[in-house]
Amino acid sequence: MERKNWKHLMMLLMLVAAISIVAVGCGSNTNNAGASATGNAAGDAPAASDAPSETAVLTLGLLPSIDAIPFIIAHEQGFDKEHNVNLEIQTFKSAKDRDVAFQAGKVDGISADLVAISIYNEAGLDVKITSTTTGEFDLLTGNDGVQGVKDLKGKTVILSKNTSTQYTVAMMLKQAGLTEEDIKVTEVPQIPTRLELLKNQKADAAVLPEPYVTMGKAAGLRVLSSTKTAGVNPFVLAFPQSAIDAKGQAIQDMYAAYDEAVAYMKSHDQSEYIDLIIKEVGYPDTLKDQITVPEYQPANQVDVKEVEAAFAWAREKGLLTKNISAEEVISDVQFKK
């Protein structure tokens, strides 16, 4: 994207954020029982709560995806309160809605990706990565002539441009000896539409997250590659530096609750929490027996090389023009350097 167009886009995004503050609460779904719908972002007055006054409130803006599950279980099981923090979780149907809430200061932290981090900081938002999260994108096909990523040369791939989905495909193609110029890209931001187009053979491949991967496989589609098999992990949790400064202890307490949730899932049968995953991620109940829950790991900090690779790609696309290093966007609030 040319610099001029990017600046124009950012102005439009900031305008949308400014006029959409009132609508954000209506566009999100708060999973936190008894929690405030608007949350308590850094700098706001503490939200009214039945919890003891010394319990910090931390508001997270998450997408309905698998990387949100440990945070949700941490709250549902009360692990957050045990660690003296009240997680108020708001889920958004799209990254656009999440970004509007984030820019409006309605959430403290968000589930994001490395390409988004580059865009935030390009726009002058001092946003820092506090950890990785467990997410996954898969590249699916319904074309019998495509047996591997290398077979996508000259074929049509559905994705969302200038996002982590395009970045993920670029890395998969590189590993297969191809470039982005070797494929034909059809941009479809709406994930359900991507799945339907692929099922109806309107494209040769598409990038999808869960639950659409499981839905696609149930419909006969095949997985060519994934962020996991490709060794790519663009998924992170991020906070503005202002929230880190104001709520550093609460962020550390959140990660203690997160790790306890991960331990809980390792020590309990999937049947004990699968209904929560179906509800929050949006799996069809009919696919209950086909859901594979990731092997979540305790929280850890992002690999500098992952950030550098994503930022290099963002620079190639004109999304990042500022001289920002990976170290500058990594916070040590939880994991000391």
XYZ file of C-alpha atoms in Angstrom:
337
model
C 0.000 0.000 0.000
C 1.457 3.407 -0.885
C 2.280 5.766 1.974
C -0.312 8.280 0.874
C -3.072 5.707 0.900
C -1.926 4.373 4.256
C -2.020 7.815 5.891
C -5.469 8.356 4.451
C -6.604 4.976 5.771
C -5.287 5.718 9.254
C -7.114 9.050 9.304
C -10.312 7.234 8.398
C -9.732 4.605 11.077
C -9.170 7.234 13.746
C -12.314 9.039 12.609
C -14.296 5.805 12.858
C -12.915 5.268 16.356
C -13.905 8.768 17.407
C -17.505 8.504 16.262
C -18.007 4.871 17.293
C -17.357 5.087 21.038
C -21.044 4.887 21.891
C -21.554 1.928 19.546
C -18.692 -0.173 20.891
C -20.586 -1.434 23.911
C -23.431 -2.584 21.675
C -21.101 -4.324 19.232
C -19.344 -6.494 21.793
C -20.377 -9.370 23.962
C -19.154 -9.385 27.541
C -18.512 -12.913 28.736
C -17.665 -11.789 32.245
C -20.591 -12.507 34.548
C -21.571 -9.331 36.360
C -18.836 -7.278 34.708
C -19.179 -3.794 33.270
C -19.960 -3.762 29.531
C -17.511 -0.957 28.881
C -14.690 -2.209 31.023
C -12.153 -0.136 32.901
C -9.304 1.003 30.738
C -6.107 2.458 32.125
C -6.657 5.912 33.512
C -10.416 5.495 34.041
C -12.028 5.502 37.460
C -12.267 2.014 39.002
C -15.405 0.164 37.964
C -18.001 -0.724 40.571
C -17.524 -4.335 41.631
C -18.548 -6.795 44.293
C -14.900 -7.785 44.549
C -12.755 -6.293 47.323
C -11.601 -2.769 46.575
C -7.956 -3.859 46.408
C -8.717 -6.253 43.536
C -7.514 -4.687 40.304
C -9.730 -4.699 37.218
C -8.190 -5.579 33.859
C -10.293 -5.390 30.711
C -9.353 -7.578 27.748
C -10.665 -7.203 24.204
C -10.557 -10.647 22.606
C -11.732 -12.216 19.374
C -13.805 -15.431 19.515
C -10.838 -17.673 18.810
C -8.913 -20.472 20.484
C -6.274 -18.153 21.946
C -8.968 -16.553 24.120
C -9.898 -19.802 25.902
C -7.309 -19.784 28.736
C -8.290 -16.234 29.664
C -11.974 -17.167 29.686
C -11.371 -20.286 31.774
C -9.195 -18.260 34.149
C -12.203 -16.050 34.802
C -14.877 -18.741 34.768
C -12.947 -20.848 37.288
C -12.169 -17.841 39.486
C -8.411 -18.118 39.052
C -8.237 -14.381 38.364
C -9.804 -13.485 41.716
C -7.440 -15.910 43.453
C -4.590 -13.873 42.038
C -6.141 -10.547 43.021
C -7.272 -9.429 39.576
C -10.736 -9.243 38.019
C -10.640 -10.037 34.309
C -13.398 -8.293 32.401
C -13.498 -10.003 29.036
C -15.147 -8.467 26.010
C -15.288 -10.470 22.805
C -15.628 -8.802 19.412
C -16.854 -10.365 16.199
C -14.125 -8.751 14.108
C -10.685 -7.213 14.443
C -12.178 -3.941 13.210
C -14.619 -3.791 16.126
C -11.819 -4.701 18.521
C -9.612 -1.919 17.156
C -12.374 0.671 17.498
C -12.778 -0.240 21.169
C -9.023 -0.281 21.685
C -8.457 3.138 20.124
C -11.369 4.503 22.125
C -9.740 3.322 25.361
C -12.514 0.883 26.237
C -10.188 -2.065 26.840
C -6.804 -2.320 28.544
C -5.309 -5.066 26.416
C -6.164 -7.005 23.279
C -5.470 -10.246 21.484
C -3.650 -9.137 18.360
C -1.004 -10.249 15.872
C 2.429 -9.053 14.840
C 1.251 -7.313 11.674
C -1.333 -5.379 13.697
C 1.399 -4.398 16.183
C 3.415 -2.875 13.334
C 0.359 -0.960 12.117
C -0.506 0.353 15.593
C 3.002 1.672 16.133
C 3.191 3.095 12.614
C 0.089 5.085 13.536
C 1.788 6.485 16.633
C 0.129 4.197 19.187
C 2.688 3.041 21.769
C 1.519 -0.579 21.892
C 3.675 -3.286 23.454
C 3.644 -7.073 23.246
C 3.368 -8.681 26.685
C 3.290 -12.331 25.560
C 2.475 -14.752 22.793
C -0.886 -16.541 22.697
C -1.946 -19.910 21.292
C -3.696 -19.217 18.012
C -3.714 -20.955 14.653
C -4.430 -20.258 10.995
C -4.809 -23.138 8.540
C -4.540 -23.122 4.764
C -7.321 -25.326 3.369
C -8.146 -26.591 -0.098
C -10.898 -28.525 -1.834
C -8.983 -28.898 -5.086
C -7.845 -32.481 -5.631
C -5.050 -31.178 -7.846
C -3.519 -29.311 -4.934
C -1.735 -31.771 -2.673
C 0.793 -29.368 -1.189
C 1.532 -25.661 -0.887
C 3.895 -25.922 -3.867
C 0.910 -26.886 -6.027
C -0.675 -23.455 -5.456
C 1.470 -21.863 -8.171
C -0.922 -20.049 -10.487
C -3.868 -20.905 -8.233
C -6.338 -18.639 -6.402
C -6.012 -18.163 -2.641
C -8.566 -16.333 -0.489
C -7.276 -14.177 2.363
C -7.428 -10.700 3.863
C -4.742 -8.387 2.500
C -2.285 -6.485 4.690
C -3.053 -8.700 7.662
C -1.489 -11.610 9.500
C -3.381 -14.003 7.197
C -1.491 -12.667 4.184
C 1.744 -12.711 6.154
C 1.117 -16.337 7.127
C 0.538 -17.351 3.501
C 3.712 -15.512 2.470
C 5.740 -17.548 4.975
C 4.122 -20.824 3.850
C 4.835 -20.032 0.209
C 8.442 -19.144 0.997
C 8.968 -22.508 2.674
C 7.565 -24.190 -0.458
C 9.905 -22.243 -2.743
C 7.210 -19.857 -3.996
C 6.454 -16.155 -3.581
C 3.240 -14.189 -3.278
C 3.578 -13.310 -6.959
C 3.184 -17.004 -7.793
C -0.454 -17.078 -6.633
C -3.630 -15.181 -7.421
C -5.080 -13.489 -4.352
C -8.775 -12.940 -3.813
C -9.406 -10.642 -0.870
C -12.325 -11.686 1.337
C -12.156 -10.254 4.888
C -15.285 -12.102 6.052
C -14.187 -15.508 7.333
C -17.542 -17.319 6.903
C -17.628 -16.133 3.285
C -14.131 -17.528 2.693
C -15.290 -20.936 3.833
C -18.409 -20.906 1.654
C -16.449 -19.824 -1.437
C -13.930 -22.599 -0.865
C -16.626 -25.205 -0.319
C -18.263 -24.088 -3.585
C -14.945 -24.352 -5.461
C -14.731 -20.621 -6.144
C -11.072 -20.677 -5.123
C -8.278 -23.200 -4.754
C -7.347 -22.445 -1.152
C -8.212 -20.160 1.747
C -6.754 -19.159 5.101
C -9.105 -19.910 7.994
C -9.022 -19.909 11.801
C -11.043 -22.124 14.098
C -13.888 -22.994 14.249
C -13.986 -22.705 10.452
C -11.091 -25.137 10.029
C -13.036 -27.900 11.772
C -16.169 -26.942 9.837
C -14.204 -27.059 6.588
C -12.687 -30.460 7.312
C -16.152 -31.777 8.165
C -17.235 -30.606 4.697
C -14.402 -32.507 3.012
C -11.738 -29.802 2.765
C -8.096 -30.640 3.439
C -5.396 -28.790 5.383
C -2.325 -27.932 3.310
C -0.432 -26.168 6.062
C -0.916 -24.247 9.290
C 0.901 -21.704 11.390
C 1.810 -24.593 13.688
C 3.331 -26.847 11.022
C 4.979 -23.869 9.306
C 6.540 -22.755 12.585
C 4.941 -19.307 12.402
C 3.306 -17.712 15.436
C 2.011 -14.175 14.840
C -0.449 -14.289 17.756
C 0.197 -12.032 20.752
C -1.406 -10.224 23.665
C -0.701 -6.504 23.692
C -1.214 -3.474 25.920
C -0.558 0.230 25.409
C 2.411 1.429 27.446
C 0.055 3.628 29.470
C -1.843 0.544 30.685
C 1.400 -1.260 31.467
C 2.561 1.695 33.564
C -0.764 1.944 35.398
C -1.558 -1.744 35.815
C 1.727 -3.622 35.696
C 0.962 -5.713 38.786
C -2.510 -6.576 37.481
C -0.972 -7.797 34.210
C 1.413 -10.041 36.150
C -1.520 -11.361 38.203
C -3.447 -12.000 34.973
C -0.635 -14.199 33.681
C -0.560 -16.142 36.962
C -4.279 -16.830 36.445
C -3.633 -17.701 32.794
C -0.993 -20.270 33.730
C -3.342 -21.777 36.303
C -6.024 -22.086 33.613
C -3.538 -23.891 31.351
C -2.696 -26.287 34.191
C -6.415 -26.829 34.771
C -6.975 -27.846 31.144
C -4.018 -30.235 31.275
C -5.322 -31.943 34.407
C -9.024 -32.108 33.464
C -10.804 -34.043 30.757
C -11.776 -32.011 27.705
C -15.427 -32.877 28.329
C -15.365 -30.711 31.456
C -14.795 -27.491 29.521
C -15.637 -28.289 25.891
C -19.089 -26.675 26.162
C -17.444 -23.388 27.122
C -15.173 -23.615 24.080
C -18.131 -24.348 21.810
C -19.948 -21.326 23.201
C -17.068 -18.861 23.089
C -15.337 -19.875 19.850
C -18.550 -20.638 17.977
C -18.188 -24.274 17.020
C -21.388 -25.962 15.835
C -22.564 -28.308 18.577
C -22.830 -31.076 15.973
C -19.023 -31.062 15.652
C -18.440 -31.497 19.370
C -16.672 -34.837 18.927
C -14.389 -33.473 16.197
C -12.963 -30.532 18.126
C -9.280 -30.754 18.949
C -8.305 -28.469 21.816
C -4.756 -27.105 21.474
C -2.069 -28.145 23.931
C -1.878 -24.801 25.666
C 1.427 -23.846 27.237
C 2.148 -21.429 30.086
C 2.473 -17.859 28.892
C 5.808 -16.876 27.387
C 7.268 -13.881 25.647
C 7.377 -13.518 21.889
C 10.506 -14.518 20.000
C 12.377 -11.443 18.751
C 13.018 -13.199 15.429
C 9.247 -13.670 14.943
C 8.713 -9.938 15.377
C 11.585 -9.076 13.069
C 10.237 -11.358 10.323
C 6.726 -9.900 10.564
C 8.029 -6.325 10.618
C 10.245 -7.014 7.589
C 7.197 -8.234 5.675
C 5.174 -5.200 6.841
C 7.919 -2.917 5.510
C 7.863 -4.705 2.148
C 4.122 -4.010 1.966
C 4.504 -0.363 2.955
C 2.594 -0.920 6.192
C 5.575 0.028 8.341
C 7.837 2.930 7.395
C 9.105 3.975 10.821
C 12.433 2.708 12.115
C 10.975 0.570 14.910
C 12.923 -2.404 16.216
C 11.461 -5.597 17.623
C 12.887 -4.815 21.057
C 11.025 -1.506 21.138
C 7.618 -3.204 20.960
C 8.319 -5.973 23.488
C 7.439 -5.286 27.103
C 9.245 -6.845 30.051
C 6.329 -6.284 32.445
C 5.983 -10.065 32.857
C 9.095 -11.565 31.300
C 12.225 -9.687 32.247
C 14.795 -9.298 29.494
